[in-house]
Coordinates of C-alpha atoms (C1' of nucleotides) in Angstrom, one line a residue:
Chain A
M1 CA 82.3 109.2 74.9
N2 CA 82.5 105.5 73.9
S3 CA 81.5 103.1 76.3
F4 CA 83.7 100.1 77.5
T5 CA 81.5 97.7 75.3
E6 CA 81.8 99.9 72.3
E7 CA 85.6 100.3 72.6
N8 CA 85.8 96.3 72.7
Y9 CA 83.8 96.2 69.5
L10 CA 86.1 98.6 68.0
K11 CA 89.0 96.7 68.9
E12 CA 87.8 93.4 67.9
I13 CA 87.0 94.7 64.5
F14 CA 90.2 96.3 63.8
K15 CA 91.8 92.9 64.7
L16 CA 89.6 91.1 62.4
M17 CA 90.1 93.7 59.5
Q18 CA 93.9 93.2 59.9
Q19 CA 93.7 89.5 59.7
E20 CA 90.9 89.2 57.0
D21 CA 92.1 92.3 55.1
S22 CA 88.4 93.4 54.1
M23 CA 85.2 93.6 55.6
V24 CA 84.3 91.9 58.7
S25 CA 81.3 89.6 59.3
T26 CA 78.6 89.8 62.1
N27 CA 79.2 86.2 62.9
A28 CA 83.1 86.6 63.3
I29 CA 82.5 89.6 66.0
A30 CA 79.9 87.6 67.7
D31 CA 82.4 84.6 67.9
K32 CA 85.4 86.6 69.2
L33 CA 83.4 88.5 71.8
G34 CA 81.5 85.5 73.0
T35 CA 78.2 87.2 72.3
R36 CA 75.3 86.5 69.7
A37 CA 75.0 87.7 66.1
A38 CA 71.5 89.6 67.1
S39 CA 73.6 91.4 69.7
V40 CA 76.3 92.3 67.2
T41 CA 73.8 93.8 64.8
D42 CA 72.5 95.8 67.4
M43 CA 75.7 97.3 68.2
L44 CA 77.2 97.8 64.5
I45 CA 73.6 99.9 64.1
K46 CA 74.8 101.9 67.2
L47 CA 78.6 102.3 66.1
S48 CA 77.4 103.5 62.6
D49 CA 75.1 105.9 64.0
K50 CA 77.9 107.2 65.9
K51 CA 80.1 107.0 62.4
L52 CA 82.9 104.7 63.8
V53 CA 82.1 102.0 61.4
H54 CA 80.9 101.7 57.8
Y55 CA 77.7 99.2 58.1
K56 CA 75.9 97.8 55.2
K57 CA 73.4 95.3 56.0
Y58 CA 74.2 91.6 55.3
Q59 CA 77.7 92.8 53.8
G60 CA 79.8 93.4 57.2
V61 CA 81.6 96.4 58.8
T62 CA 84.9 98.3 58.4
L63 CA 86.2 100.9 60.5
T64 CA 86.0 104.7 59.6
S65 CA 88.9 106.8 60.4
K66 CA 87.4 107.9 63.5
G67 CA 86.6 104.2 64.5
K68 CA 90.1 103.3 63.6
K69 CA 91.6 106.1 65.9
V70 CA 89.8 104.7 68.6
A71 CA 90.7 101.1 68.2
L72 CA 94.1 101.8 68.0
E73 CA 94.1 104.1 71.2
I74 CA 92.7 101.0 72.9
I75 CA 95.2 98.7 71.7
R76 CA 98.0 101.1 72.5
N77 CA 96.7 101.6 76.0
H78 CA 96.5 97.4 76.2
R79 CA 100.0 96.9 75.0
L80 CA 101.5 99.5 77.1
W81 CA 99.7 98.2 80.2
E82 CA 101.4 94.8 79.6
V83 CA 104.8 96.0 79.2
F84 CA 104.1 97.8 82.7
L85 CA 102.7 94.5 84.3
V86 CA 105.6 92.7 82.8
E87 CA 108.6 94.7 83.5
K88 CA 107.8 96.8 86.6
L89 CA 105.1 94.5 88.4
Q90 CA 107.1 91.3 87.3
F91 CA 104.3 89.2 86.0
K92 CA 104.8 86.7 83.2
W93 CA 103.9 87.3 79.7
D94 CA 101.2 84.7 80.0
E95 CA 99.5 86.4 82.8
V96 CA 98.8 89.9 81.7
H97 CA 96.1 89.8 79.2
E98 CA 93.3 89.8 81.4
M99 CA 94.3 92.8 83.7
A100 CA 95.4 94.9 80.5
E101 CA 92.0 94.2 79.2
E102 CA 90.6 96.2 82.0
L103 CA 93.4 98.6 82.3
E104 CA 92.9 99.6 78.3
H105 CA 89.7 101.2 78.9
I106 CA 91.0 103.7 81.7
N107 CA 90.1 107.0 80.1
S108 CA 93.0 109.6 80.4
K109 CA 95.2 110.6 77.6
E110 CA 97.6 112.1 79.8
M111 CA 98.1 109.1 82.1
V112 CA 99.0 106.9 79.0
L113 CA 101.2 109.5 77.6
R114 CA 103.3 109.4 81.1
L115 CA 103.0 105.9 81.3
D116 CA 104.5 105.7 77.8
K117 CA 107.4 107.8 79.1
Y118 CA 107.9 106.0 82.3
L119 CA 108.3 102.7 80.5
G120 CA 110.9 104.2 78.1
Y121 CA 108.8 104.4 75.2
P122 CA 108.7 100.7 74.2
K123 CA 108.0 100.0 70.4
F124 CA 106.8 96.1 71.3
D125 CA 104.8 94.5 74.2
P126 CA 105.9 91.4 75.8
H127 CA 104.4 89.4 73.0
G128 CA 106.0 91.1 70.4
D129 CA 103.1 93.2 69.1
P130 CA 103.9 96.7 68.1
I131 CA 102.8 99.5 70.2
P132 CA 101.0 102.4 68.1
D133 CA 102.2 105.8 69.2
D134 CA 100.0 108.7 70.4
K135 CA 98.9 109.4 66.9
G136 CA 97.9 105.9 66.0
K137 CA 101.0 105.2 64.0
I138 CA 102.1 101.7 64.2
G139 CA 105.5 100.6 63.3
V140 CA 104.8 97.4 61.2
K141 CA 108.0 95.1 61.2
K142 CA 107.7 92.8 58.1
S143 CA 107.3 89.4 59.3
R144 CA 106.1 86.0 58.3
L145 CA 105.3 82.7 60.1
L146 CA 107.8 80.3 61.5
S147 CA 106.0 77.6 59.4
Q148 CA 107.5 79.3 56.4
L149 CA 110.9 79.5 57.4
I150 CA 113.9 78.6 55.2
P151 CA 116.1 75.8 56.3
N152 CA 119.5 77.0 57.7
K153 CA 118.5 80.6 57.4
A154 CA 119.2 82.7 60.6
A155 CA 115.9 84.5 61.7
Q156 CA 114.4 86.3 64.7
V157 CA 111.2 85.8 66.7
L158 CA 109.0 88.7 66.5
G159 CA 106.2 87.6 68.2
V160 CA 103.0 85.5 68.3
V161 CA 99.9 84.6 66.8
D162 CA 98.1 82.8 69.3
H163 CA 98.1 84.7 72.7
S164 CA 96.6 81.9 75.1
P165 CA 98.4 81.2 78.4
A166 CA 98.7 77.7 77.4
F167 CA 100.7 78.5 74.1
L168 CA 102.7 81.0 75.7
Q169 CA 103.7 78.8 78.6
Y170 CA 104.6 76.0 76.0
I171 CA 106.7 77.9 73.8
E172 CA 108.3 79.5 76.7
K173 CA 109.5 76.4 78.0
L174 CA 110.9 75.5 74.6
G175 CA 112.8 78.7 74.8
I176 CA 111.0 80.5 72.4
M177 CA 110.5 84.2 72.8
P178 CA 110.6 87.6 71.2
G179 CA 113.9 88.6 70.3
H180 CA 115.5 85.0 70.3
G181 CA 117.4 84.0 67.4
I182 CA 116.0 80.9 65.4
K183 CA 117.2 78.6 62.7
L184 CA 115.5 75.7 60.9
K185 CA 117.1 72.2 61.1
E186 CA 114.6 70.0 59.7
I187 CA 111.2 69.6 58.1
I188 CA 109.1 66.5 58.2
E189 CA 107.3 66.3 54.9
Y190 CA 104.7 64.2 56.2
D191 CA 103.2 66.5 58.8
K192 CA 105.1 69.8 58.2
S193 CA 106.1 69.6 61.8
I194 CA 109.9 71.0 62.1
S195 CA 113.0 71.0 64.2
I196 CA 114.6 74.2 65.3
S197 CA 117.4 75.6 67.1
I198 CA 117.0 78.7 69.4
N199 CA 120.1 80.9 70.1
G200 CA 122.2 78.4 69.1
K201 CA 120.9 75.8 71.4
E202 CA 120.0 71.8 71.1
P203 CA 117.3 71.6 68.4
V204 CA 113.3 70.9 69.7
F205 CA 110.7 69.8 67.7
I206 CA 107.5 71.4 67.2
S207 CA 104.2 70.7 65.0
N208 CA 103.2 72.6 61.9
D209 CA 100.3 73.9 64.3
V210 CA 102.7 75.6 66.8
A211 CA 104.8 76.8 63.8
K212 CA 101.7 78.6 62.4
N213 CA 101.6 80.7 65.4
I214 CA 105.0 82.3 65.6
L215 CA 106.1 85.3 64.0
I216 CA 109.5 85.7 62.5
S217 CA 111.7 88.3 60.8
A218 CA 111.2 88.3 56.9
Chain B
M1 CA 81.2 89.4 92.0
N2 CA 80.2 92.9 92.5
S3 CA 79.9 95.5 89.7
F4 CA 81.5 98.6 89.5
T5 CA 78.3 100.6 90.9
E6 CA 78.0 98.4 93.5
E7 CA 81.5 99.0 94.6
N8 CA 81.1 103.0 94.7
Y9 CA 78.1 102.5 96.7
L10 CA 79.6 100.3 99.1
K11 CA 82.7 102.6 99.3
E12 CA 80.7 105.5 99.8
I13 CA 78.6 104.2 102.5
F14 CA 82.1 103.3 104.3
K15 CA 83.2 106.7 104.2
L16 CA 79.9 108.3 105.6
M17 CA 80.0 105.6 108.3
Q18 CA 83.5 107.0 109.2
Q19 CA 82.3 110.5 109.4
E20 CA 78.8 110.0 111.0
D21 CA 79.6 107.1 113.0
S22 CA 76.5 105.6 112.7
M23 CA 73.7 104.6 110.3
V24 CA 74.0 106.1 106.8
S25 CA 70.6 107.9 105.1
T26 CA 69.6 107.4 101.8
N27 CA 69.8 110.9 100.8
A28 CA 73.4 111.2 102.2
I29 CA 74.4 108.5 99.7
A30 CA 72.3 110.1 97.0
D31 CA 74.2 113.5 97.5
K32 CA 77.4 112.0 97.3
L33 CA 76.9 109.8 94.3
G34 CA 74.9 112.4 92.4
T35 CA 71.8 110.4 92.1
R36 CA 68.5 109.9 93.4
A37 CA 67.1 108.9 96.4
A38 CA 65.0 106.4 94.6
S39 CA 67.8 104.9 93.0
V40 CA 69.5 104.6 96.2
T41 CA 66.7 102.6 97.6
D42 CA 67.0 100.2 94.8
M43 CA 70.6 99.7 95.2
L44 CA 70.3 99.3 99.0
I45 CA 67.7 96.5 98.4
K46 CA 70.0 94.5 96.3
L47 CA 73.2 95.0 98.4
S48 CA 71.2 93.9 101.2
D49 CA 70.0 90.6 99.2
K50 CA 73.6 90.1 98.9
K51 CA 74.4 90.5 102.5
L52 CA 76.7 93.7 101.7
V53 CA 74.7 96.0 103.9
H54 CA 72.4 95.8 107.0
Y55 CA 69.2 97.8 105.9
K56 CA 66.1 98.7 107.5
K57 CA 63.4 100.7 105.6
Y58 CA 63.5 104.2 106.7
Q59 CA 66.0 103.9 108.9
G60 CA 69.1 104.2 107.1
V61 CA 72.2 101.2 106.4
T62 CA 75.5 100.4 107.8
L63 CA 78.1 97.6 106.0
T64 CA 78.1 94.0 107.1
S65 CA 81.5 92.8 107.5
K66 CA 81.4 91.5 104.3
G67 CA 80.5 94.9 102.8
K68 CA 83.3 96.5 104.8
K69 CA 85.8 94.1 103.6
V70 CA 84.7 95.0 99.7
A71 CA 84.8 98.7 100.7
L72 CA 88.3 98.5 102.2
E73 CA 89.4 96.7 99.2
I74 CA 88.3 99.6 96.9
I75 CA 89.6 102.2 99.1
R76 CA 93.1 100.3 99.3
N77 CA 93.1 99.9 95.5
H78 CA 92.3 103.6 95.2
R79 CA 95.1 104.9 97.3
L80 CA 97.8 103.0 96.1
W81 CA 96.9 103.9 92.5
E82 CA 97.2 107.6 93.8
V83 CA 100.5 106.7 95.2
F84 CA 101.5 105.3 91.8
L85 CA 100.3 108.2 89.6
V86 CA 101.9 110.7 92.1
E87 CA 105.4 109.0 92.6
K88 CA 105.9 107.2 89.3
L89 CA 104.2 109.0 86.9
Q90 CA 104.9 112.4 88.2
F91 CA 101.2 113.6 88.7
K92 CA 100.4 116.4 91.0
W93 CA 98.3 115.3 94.1
D94 CA 95.3 117.6 92.9
E95 CA 95.2 115.4 89.6
V96 CA 94.9 111.9 90.2
H97 CA 91.7 111.4 91.9
E98 CA 89.5 110.8 88.7
M99 CA 92.1 108.3 87.1
A100 CA 92.3 106.5 90.6
E101 CA 88.3 106.1 90.4
E102 CA 88.7 104.2 87.4
L103 CA 91.6 102.0 88.4
E104 CA 90.4 101.3 91.8
H105 CA 88.0 98.8 90.2
I106 CA 90.5 96.7 88.3
N107 CA 89.7 93.1 89.4
S108 CA 93.1 91.7 90.4
K109 CA 94.0 90.8 93.8
E110 CA 97.4 89.7 92.7
M111 CA 98.3 93.0 90.7
V112 CA 97.6 95.1 93.7
L113 CA 99.8 93.0 95.8
R114 CA 102.7 93.6 93.5
L115 CA 101.6 97.2 93.0
D116 CA 101.9 97.7 96.8
K117 CA 105.4 96.1 96.7
Y118 CA 106.5 97.7 93.8
L119 CA 105.8 101.1 95.6
G120 CA 107.6 100.0 98.7
Y121 CA 104.6 99.3 100.7
P122 CA 103.3 103.0 101.4
K123 CA 101.3 103.5 104.4
F124 CA 99.8 106.9 103.3
D125 CA 98.5 108.1 99.9
P126 CA 99.4 111.2 98.5
H127 CA 96.7 113.1 100.6
G128 CA 97.6 112.0 103.8
D129 CA 94.9 109.2 103.8
P130 CA 96.2 105.7 105.5
I131 CA 96.2 102.7 103.2
P132 CA 94.6 100.0 104.4
D133 CA 96.5 96.4 104.1
D134 CA 95.6 93.6 102.1
K135 CA 93.8 92.3 105.2
G136 CA 91.8 95.5 105.4
K137 CA 93.3 96.6 108.4
I138 CA 93.9 100.2 108.3
G139 CA 96.6 102.1 110.4
V140 CA 94.6 104.8 112.2
K141 CA 96.6 107.8 113.4
K142 CA 95.0 109.9 115.9
S143 CA 94.3 113.4 114.2
R144 CA 92.2 116.5 114.6
L145 CA 91.5 119.5 112.8
L146 CA 93.5 122.3 112.3
S147 CA 90.7 124.4 113.3
Q148 CA 91.4 123.1 116.9
L149 CA 95.1 123.5 117.0
I150 CA 96.1 125.1 120.1
P151 CA 98.1 128.4 119.8
N152 CA 102.0 127.8 119.5
K153 CA 102.1 124.1 119.9
A154 CA 104.1 122.4 117.3
A155 CA 101.9 119.8 115.0
Q156 CA 102.3 118.2 111.7
V157 CA 99.8 118.3 108.8
L158 CA 98.6 114.7 108.4
G159 CA 96.0 115.1 105.6
V160 CA 93.0 116.7 104.1
V161 CA 89.2 116.2 104.5
D162 CA 88.2 118.2 101.0
H163 CA 89.9 116.4 98.2
S164 CA 89.0 118.7 95.3
P165 CA 91.5 119.9 93.0
A166 CA 90.7 123.6 93.9
F167 CA 91.2 123.4 97.8
L168 CA 94.3 121.3 97.0
Q169 CA 95.8 123.6 94.8
Y170 CA 95.2 126.6 97.3
I171 CA 96.9 125.1 100.1
E172 CA 99.7 123.6 98.4
K173 CA 100.1 127.3 97.3
L174 CA 100.4 128.3 100.9
G175 CA 102.8 125.4 101.5
I176 CA 100.3 123.3 103.5
M177 CA 101.2 119.7 102.7
P178 CA 101.1 116.2 104.5
G179 CA 104.3 115.6 106.4
H180 CA 105.0 119.7 106.7
G181 CA 105.4 121.1 110.4
I182 CA 102.6 123.8 111.4
K183 CA 102.2 126.2 114.2
L184 CA 99.4 128.2 115.2
K185 CA 100.4 132.1 115.4
E186 CA 97.0 133.9 116.0
I187 CA 93.5 133.4 116.0
I188 CA 90.8 136.1 115.0
E189 CA 87.9 135.3 117.5
Y190 CA 85.6 137.3 115.4
D191 CA 85.5 134.7 112.3
K192 CA 87.8 132.1 113.9
S193 CA 90.0 132.8 111.0
I194 CA 93.9 132.0 112.0
S195 CA 97.6 132.7 111.0
I196 CA 99.8 129.7 111.0
S197 CA 103.3 129.2 109.9
I198 CA 104.7 126.2 108.0
N199 CA 108.0 124.6 108.7
G200 CA 108.9 127.8 110.4
K201 CA 108.2 130.1 107.5
E202 CA 106.4 133.4 107.6
P203 CA 102.9 133.1 108.6
V204 CA 99.8 132.6 106.3
F205 CA 96.0 133.6 107.1
I206 CA 93.7 131.1 106.3
S207 CA 89.8 131.2 107.2
N208 CA 88.1 128.8 109.6
D209 CA 86.4 127.0 106.5
V210 CA 90.0 126.2 105.5
A211 CA 91.3 125.3 108.6
K212 CA 88.4 122.8 109.1
N213 CA 89.5 120.7 106.1
I214 CA 92.9 120.1 107.2
L215 CA 94.0 117.4 109.5
I216 CA 96.8 117.6 111.7
S217 CA 98.7 115.4 114.5
A218 CA 96.7 115.2 117.8
Chain C
dA1 C1' 48.6 116.3 119.6
dA2 C1' 47.3 118.0 114.8
dA3 C1' 49.4 119.8 110.9
dT4 C1' 53.2 120.5 108.2
dA5 C1' 57.6 119.3 106.6
dA6 C1' 61.0 116.5 105.1
dA7 C1' 63.0 112.1 104.0
dT8 C1' 62.2 107.7 102.1
dT9 C1' 59.8 104.2 99.6
dT10 C1' 56.9 102.3 95.7
dA11 C1' 55.4 102.3 90.9
dG12 C1' 56.4 102.8 86.5
dA13 C1' 59.3 104.0 82.5
dT14 C1' 64.0 104.5 80.2
dG15 C1' 68.4 103.4 77.8
dA16 C1' 72.0 100.1 77.2
dG17 C1' 73.5 95.8 76.1
dT18 C1' 72.3 91.5 76.0
dC19 C1' 68.9 87.1 74.6
dT20 C1' 65.8 83.7 72.1
dA21 C1' 62.8 82.8 68.2
dA22 C1' 61.2 83.9 63.9
dA23 C1' 61.8 86.3 59.4
dA24 C1' 64.4 87.5 55.5
dA25 C1' 68.5 87.6 52.7
dT26 C1' 72.8 85.4 50.8
dA27 C1' 75.6 81.5 49.7
dA28 C1' 76.1 76.9 48.4
dT29 C1' 74.3 72.4 46.4
dT30 C1' 71.9 69.5 43.7
Chain D
dA1 C1' 67.5 77.4 38.2
dA2 C1' 65.3 75.6 42.1
dT3 C1' 66.1 74.0 46.7
dT4 C1' 68.6 73.8 51.0
dA5 C1' 71.8 75.6 54.2
dT6 C1' 74.0 79.5 56.3
dT7 C1' 74.2 84.1 57.9
dT8 C1' 72.1 88.0 59.1
dT9 C1' 68.5 91.0 60.7
dT10 C1' 63.8 92.0 63.1
dA11 C1' 61.0 91.7 66.7
dG12 C1' 60.0 91.1 71.4
dA13 C1' 61.7 90.3 76.0
dC14 C1' 65.2 90.5 80.1
dT15 C1' 68.5 92.8 83.5
dC16 C1' 71.0 96.5 85.4
dA17 C1' 70.9 101.1 87.1
dT18 C1' 68.8 104.9 86.6
dC19 C1' 64.8 108.1 86.5
dT20 C1' 60.1 111.1 87.7
dA21 C1' 55.8 111.4 90.0
dA22 C1' 53.1 109.9 93.7
dA23 C1' 52.5 107.8 98.2
dT24 C1' 54.1 106.7 102.6
dT25 C1' 56.6 107.1 106.9
dT26 C1' 59.2 109.8 109.9
dA27 C1' 60.5 114.2 112.0
dT28 C1' 59.6 118.9 113.2
dT29 C1' 56.5 122.8 114.4
dT30 C1' 53.0 125.3 115.8

DNA sequence: AAATAAATTTAGATGAGTCTAAAAATAATT
DNA sequence: AATTATTTTTAGACTCATCTAAATTTATTT
């Protein structure tokens, strides 16, 4: 089987591949995992030997289908545990990441199947991220960033890009959460900051930096 | 913090101290953990440096109060997760040990507090073992072994000594489970095998080996 | 009490995952 | 295109938890 550490590398490579939609660089991985480039190189060689990644010296990595399967399983575990922590143990959405980082590595397919059933087969985690099914299939909702919203057209908050507690706490205070309706009221051309109405309430102002981290329905 | 491995040593030393009620030997630990005596010695020195055990060369170890606190926390986590797996995810009592071995090391006091509440503050796990509270206090029910039961006196099954799936499956098939009433019908003096009635049902025969692994009310 | 057996510790080695410092390859600039 | 800068890899070393084999201590027998 794969170690805790190997699983974390695979998960991070998967996420980076989604963003950059191509080969992932050694430094990008080192950055995300808080480790050094040299360590990443060592691990990539190991993962390559195990046929979990395609690795070409100096060129970067991509996941093999085997590697992608493992990554999706870990991501599924993570998101299901997040649902558990929020729905059953009453944690807030900005508190669950660290715990889920540990829970995701618990090694039991059957347990996760039952957890999924117990939670009522949720399709999205508390941050709006889609939960892959047990085959690794992920239901991709078409989405775009709030920073690209068209004025006065109704849309829905789907999720977030930044998952940090600070960000989540901030937007929650503004009333922005997955599932809520959203409408663009005004764009300040100068700095691209915007004013939006959530669920028909009084408009609030947010910077472009914030708008770039919120996903809405396309 | 303490590593996964350190926690397992502390937990095992705690359990052995309960049984033998004195110093625990290097070999006993090696046996239980499936490792070699030399490895145990190394770890004992390390745990001693961290003030988690009292260690005297060639004499054995006991836990310090600090070590006992950690051990009880791990045991509490383990037993609460077992309750979760059986009550909420519908696992059988002989299926949950391995999963709980991993879940017990998830590092979040708050999560365990909420899990405890969510489960309704259970006092015993599915095998009848008492669950320490968050201060490490453990409610000890006076118990003795089924092999010491007095003929025709009513008693109750409290728990088991052997936790192996094979054993649990066997006694469950016989109808022996924590909470069930039990009465001794006959003792075969030759091999100390006994015949017992569970919840007033038809008596069943069990060997002394089995009777020595079942805990009943004193 | 001396000899033998058993338990425990020491010494030295290994693999996993990490690091720093230096070398090599690729990318960017002048 | 040649030089400089950046990225990545190699080389060698460290820590953690483990191992085997040999040495030492304690326990058991004769």
